[in-house]
Amino acid sequence: MSETTITVCNTCRRVAAGAPETEAPWPGERMAEALAAVDLPEGVRLREASCFSACSRGCVVALSGGTDHWTYVLGNLDPAADAARVVTAAVAYGKSADGVVPWNEAPAILRTRTITRVPPQE
Ligand code: FES
């Protein structure tokens, strides 16, 4: 299993692509807190970043695994329901050779919430 990074947008203002919220704590902050509360398996790390320019699809996270791996961007996430599912997706991602998780092995959240998949740099 390769090292997998979950990067969470901590400035998203929408939950599951609903209307933007107008008061902090922002959904992105709540998503970051929910992910930080999950006991991450070995080989999975969490980091935060601000705005992936997918604001209308918030909450948003990315799964990455190095320059030879595809990167997935997932959206329409709910901090209250999806943190553990994102970690499950990260584990499946980490088991893949190049970041592409076969469809029949992909957790539902990867099949239903992927906004885009970006090719490796190398
Ligand atoms: S604020 Fe989260 S993608 Fe823009």
PDB file of C-alpha atoms and ligand atoms in Angstrom:
ATOM      1  CA  MET A   1       0.000   0.000   0.000  1.00  0.00           C
ATOM      2  CA  SER A   2       1.399   3.373  -0.990  1.00  0.00           C
ATOM      3  CA  GLU A   3       1.200   6.500   1.133  1.00  0.00           C
ATOM      4  CA  THR A   4      -2.148   8.230   0.596  1.00  0.00           C
ATOM      5  CA  THR A   5      -2.890  11.832   1.423  1.00  0.00           C
ATOM      6  CA  ILE A   6      -6.391  13.093   2.103  1.00  0.00           C
ATOM      7  CA  THR A   7      -6.438  16.842   1.526  1.00  0.00           C
ATOM      8  CA  VAL A   8      -9.572  18.509   2.834  1.00  0.00           C
ATOM      9  CA  CYS A   9     -10.760  21.941   1.789  1.00  0.00           C
ATOM     10  CA  ASN A  10     -11.261  23.803   5.044  1.00  0.00           C
ATOM     11  CA  THR A  11     -13.085  26.761   3.515  1.00  0.00           C
ATOM     12  CA  CYS A  12     -16.044  25.037   1.841  1.00  0.00           C
ATOM     13  CA  ARG A  13     -19.340  26.657   2.770  1.00  0.00           C
ATOM     14  CA  ARG A  14     -21.729  24.040   1.427  1.00  0.00           C
ATOM     15  CA  VAL A  15     -22.819  20.662   2.773  1.00  0.00           C
ATOM     16  CA  ALA A  16     -23.567  18.092   0.068  1.00  0.00           C
ATOM     17  CA  ALA A  17     -23.737  20.935  -2.479  1.00  0.00           C
ATOM     18  CA  GLY A  18     -26.602  22.630  -0.635  1.00  0.00           C
ATOM     19  CA  ALA A  19     -26.972  26.382  -0.238  1.00  0.00           C
ATOM     20  CA  PRO A  20     -23.884  28.163   1.094  1.00  0.00           C
ATOM     21  CA  GLU A  21     -23.871  28.599   4.836  1.00  0.00           C
ATOM     22  CA  THR A  22     -23.413  32.114   6.169  1.00  0.00           C
ATOM     23  CA  GLU A  23     -21.920  31.502   9.593  1.00  0.00           C
ATOM     24  CA  ALA A  24     -18.808  29.765  10.852  1.00  0.00           C
ATOM     25  CA  PRO A  25     -17.787  27.153  11.644  1.00  0.00           C
ATOM     26  CA  TRP A  26     -17.803  26.536   7.903  1.00  0.00           C
ATOM     27  CA  PRO A  27     -18.676  23.091   6.611  1.00  0.00           C
ATOM     28  CA  GLY A  28     -15.090  22.731   5.382  1.00  0.00           C
ATOM     29  CA  GLU A  29     -13.840  23.273   8.925  1.00  0.00           C
ATOM     30  CA  ARG A  30     -16.335  20.709  10.182  1.00  0.00           C
ATOM     31  CA  MET A  31     -15.221  18.251   7.489  1.00  0.00           C
ATOM     32  CA  ALA A  32     -11.588  18.746   8.545  1.00  0.00           C
ATOM     33  CA  GLU A  33     -12.522  18.179  12.196  1.00  0.00           C
ATOM     34  CA  ALA A  34     -14.559  15.069  11.342  1.00  0.00           C
ATOM     35  CA  LEU A  35     -11.674  13.595   9.358  1.00  0.00           C
ATOM     36  CA  ALA A  36      -9.198  14.436  12.120  1.00  0.00           C
ATOM     37  CA  ALA A  37     -11.421  12.543  14.564  1.00  0.00           C
ATOM     38  CA  VAL A  38     -11.216   9.327  12.501  1.00  0.00           C
ATOM     39  CA  ASP A  39      -8.463   6.913  13.519  1.00  0.00           C
ATOM     40  CA  LEU A  40      -6.480   6.999  10.264  1.00  0.00           C
ATOM     41  CA  PRO A  41      -4.998   3.688   9.153  1.00  0.00           C
ATOM     42  CA  GLU A  42      -1.275   3.303   8.563  1.00  0.00           C
ATOM     43  CA  GLY A  43      -0.259   4.868   5.281  1.00  0.00           C
ATOM     44  CA  VAL A  44      -3.020   7.497   5.283  1.00  0.00           C
ATOM     45  CA  ARG A  45      -2.350  11.086   6.300  1.00  0.00           C
ATOM     46  CA  LEU A  46      -4.552  14.144   6.488  1.00  0.00           C
ATOM     47  CA  ARG A  47      -3.792  17.720   5.568  1.00  0.00           C
ATOM     48  CA  GLU A  48      -5.856  20.850   5.016  1.00  0.00           C
ATOM     49  CA  ALA A  49      -5.861  23.375   2.178  1.00  0.00           C
ATOM     50  CA  SER A  50      -8.090  26.251   1.155  1.00  0.00           C
ATOM     51  CA  CYS A  51     -10.379  26.223  -1.876  1.00  0.00           C
ATOM     52  CA  PHE A  52      -9.919  23.731  -4.703  1.00  0.00           C
ATOM     53  CA  SER A  53     -12.135  25.924  -6.928  1.00  0.00           C
ATOM     54  CA  ALA A  54     -14.981  23.429  -6.645  1.00  0.00           C
ATOM     55  CA  CYS A  55     -16.966  25.551  -4.212  1.00  0.00           C
ATOM     56  CA  SER A  56     -20.403  24.722  -5.627  1.00  0.00           C
ATOM     57  CA  ARG A  57     -19.685  21.026  -4.939  1.00  0.00           C
ATOM     58  CA  GLY A  58     -18.633  21.393  -1.278  1.00  0.00           C
ATOM     59  CA  CYS A  59     -17.565  19.811   0.880  1.00  0.00           C
ATOM     60  CA  VAL A  60     -14.537  18.741  -1.140  1.00  0.00           C
ATOM     61  CA  VAL A  61     -11.535  16.471  -0.513  1.00  0.00           C
ATOM     62  CA  ALA A  62      -8.719  15.133  -2.703  1.00  0.00           C
ATOM     63  CA  LEU A  63      -6.997  11.749  -2.552  1.00  0.00           C
ATOM     64  CA  SER A  64      -3.410  11.684  -3.787  1.00  0.00           C
ATOM     65  CA  GLY A  65      -0.526   9.249  -3.665  1.00  0.00           C
ATOM     66  CA  GLY A  66       2.501  10.768  -5.293  1.00  0.00           C
ATOM     67  CA  THR A  67       3.602  11.850  -8.738  1.00  0.00           C
ATOM     68  CA  ASP A  68       2.963   8.410 -10.275  1.00  0.00           C
ATOM     69  CA  HIS A  69      -0.624   8.203  -8.992  1.00  0.00           C
ATOM     70  CA  TRP A  70      -3.887   9.592 -10.279  1.00  0.00           C
ATOM     71  CA  THR A  71      -5.558  12.112  -7.971  1.00  0.00           C
ATOM     72  CA  TYR A  72      -9.260  11.940  -7.167  1.00  0.00           C
ATOM     73  CA  VAL A  73     -11.328  14.962  -6.174  1.00  0.00           C
ATOM     74  CA  LEU A  74     -14.520  14.115  -4.320  1.00  0.00           C
ATOM     75  CA  GLY A  75     -17.334  16.550  -3.634  1.00  0.00           C
ATOM     76  CA  ASN A  76     -20.891  16.944  -2.404  1.00  0.00           C
ATOM     77  CA  LEU A  77     -19.704  15.613   0.953  1.00  0.00           C
ATOM     78  CA  ASP A  78     -21.422  15.917   4.315  1.00  0.00           C
ATOM     79  CA  PRO A  79     -19.103  16.325   7.315  1.00  0.00           C
ATOM     80  CA  ALA A  80     -21.600  14.575   9.578  1.00  0.00           C
ATOM     81  CA  ALA A  81     -21.944  11.500   7.378  1.00  0.00           C
ATOM     82  CA  ASP A  82     -18.990  11.085   5.065  1.00  0.00           C
ATOM     83  CA  ALA A  83     -15.704  11.356   7.009  1.00  0.00           C
ATOM     84  CA  ALA A  84     -15.348   7.616   7.653  1.00  0.00           C
ATOM     85  CA  ARG A  85     -16.415   6.905   4.055  1.00  0.00           C
ATOM     86  CA  VAL A  86     -13.640   9.174   2.767  1.00  0.00           C
ATOM     87  CA  VAL A  87     -11.114   7.226   4.838  1.00  0.00           C
ATOM     88  CA  THR A  88     -12.491   3.950   3.419  1.00  0.00           C
ATOM     89  CA  ALA A  89     -11.995   5.391  -0.061  1.00  0.00           C
ATOM     90  CA  ALA A  90      -8.437   6.426   0.861  1.00  0.00           C
ATOM     91  CA  VAL A  91      -7.630   2.851   1.887  1.00  0.00           C
ATOM     92  CA  ALA A  92      -8.977   1.467  -1.409  1.00  0.00           C
ATOM     93  CA  TYR A  93      -7.022   4.138  -3.272  1.00  0.00           C
ATOM     94  CA  GLY A  94      -3.833   3.226  -1.393  1.00  0.00           C
ATOM     95  CA  LYS A  95      -4.151  -0.428  -2.387  1.00  0.00           C
ATOM     96  CA  SER A  96      -4.222   0.418  -6.089  1.00  0.00           C
ATOM     97  CA  ALA A  97      -1.016   0.389  -8.109  1.00  0.00           C
ATOM     98  CA  ASP A  98      -1.480   3.784  -9.719  1.00  0.00           C
ATOM     99  CA  GLY A  99      -4.375   5.414  -7.896  1.00  0.00           C
ATOM    100  CA  VAL A 100      -7.058   4.051 -10.193  1.00  0.00           C
ATOM    101  CA  VAL A 101      -9.452   1.974  -8.138  1.00  0.00           C
ATOM    102  CA  PRO A 102     -11.230  -0.671 -10.250  1.00  0.00           C
ATOM    103  CA  TRP A 103     -14.933   0.126 -10.478  1.00  0.00           C
ATOM    104  CA  ASN A 104     -16.029  -3.162  -8.940  1.00  0.00           C
ATOM    105  CA  GLU A 105     -13.691  -2.599  -5.970  1.00  0.00           C
ATOM    106  CA  ALA A 106     -14.473   1.091  -5.476  1.00  0.00           C
ATOM    107  CA  PRO A 107     -16.351   2.107  -2.342  1.00  0.00           C
ATOM    108  CA  ALA A 108     -19.687   3.762  -3.129  1.00  0.00           C
ATOM    109  CA  ILE A 109     -18.396   7.202  -2.218  1.00  0.00           C
ATOM    110  CA  LEU A 110     -15.737   6.959  -4.948  1.00  0.00           C
ATOM    111  CA  ARG A 111     -18.310   5.850  -7.513  1.00  0.00           C
ATOM    112  CA  THR A 112     -20.881   8.511  -6.617  1.00  0.00           C
ATOM    113  CA  ARG A 113     -18.958  11.596  -5.399  1.00  0.00           C
ATOM    114  CA  THR A 114     -15.934  11.792  -7.674  1.00  0.00           C
ATOM    115  CA  ILE A 115     -15.918  15.174  -9.406  1.00  0.00           C
ATOM    116  CA  THR A 116     -12.776  14.495 -11.409  1.00  0.00           C
ATOM    117  CA  ARG A 117      -9.766  12.228 -11.625  1.00  0.00           C
ATOM    118  CA  VAL A 118      -6.477  13.895 -12.576  1.00  0.00           C
ATOM    119  CA  PRO A 119      -3.680  11.952 -14.368  1.00  0.00           C
ATOM    120  CA  PRO A 120      -0.320  11.406 -12.696  1.00  0.00           C
ATOM    121  CA  GLN A 121       2.453  13.950 -13.233  1.00  0.00           C
ATOM    122  CA  GLU A 122       4.801  11.192 -14.417  1.00  0.00           C
TER     123      GLU A 122
HETATM  124  S1  FES B   1     -14.123  26.713  -0.716  1.00  0.00           S
HETATM  125 FE1  FES B   1     -13.903  24.519  -0.866  1.00  0.00          FE
HETATM  126  S2  FES B   1     -13.592  24.257  -3.005  1.00  0.00           S
HETATM  127 FE2  FES B   1     -13.762  26.405  -2.832  1.00  0.00          FE
END
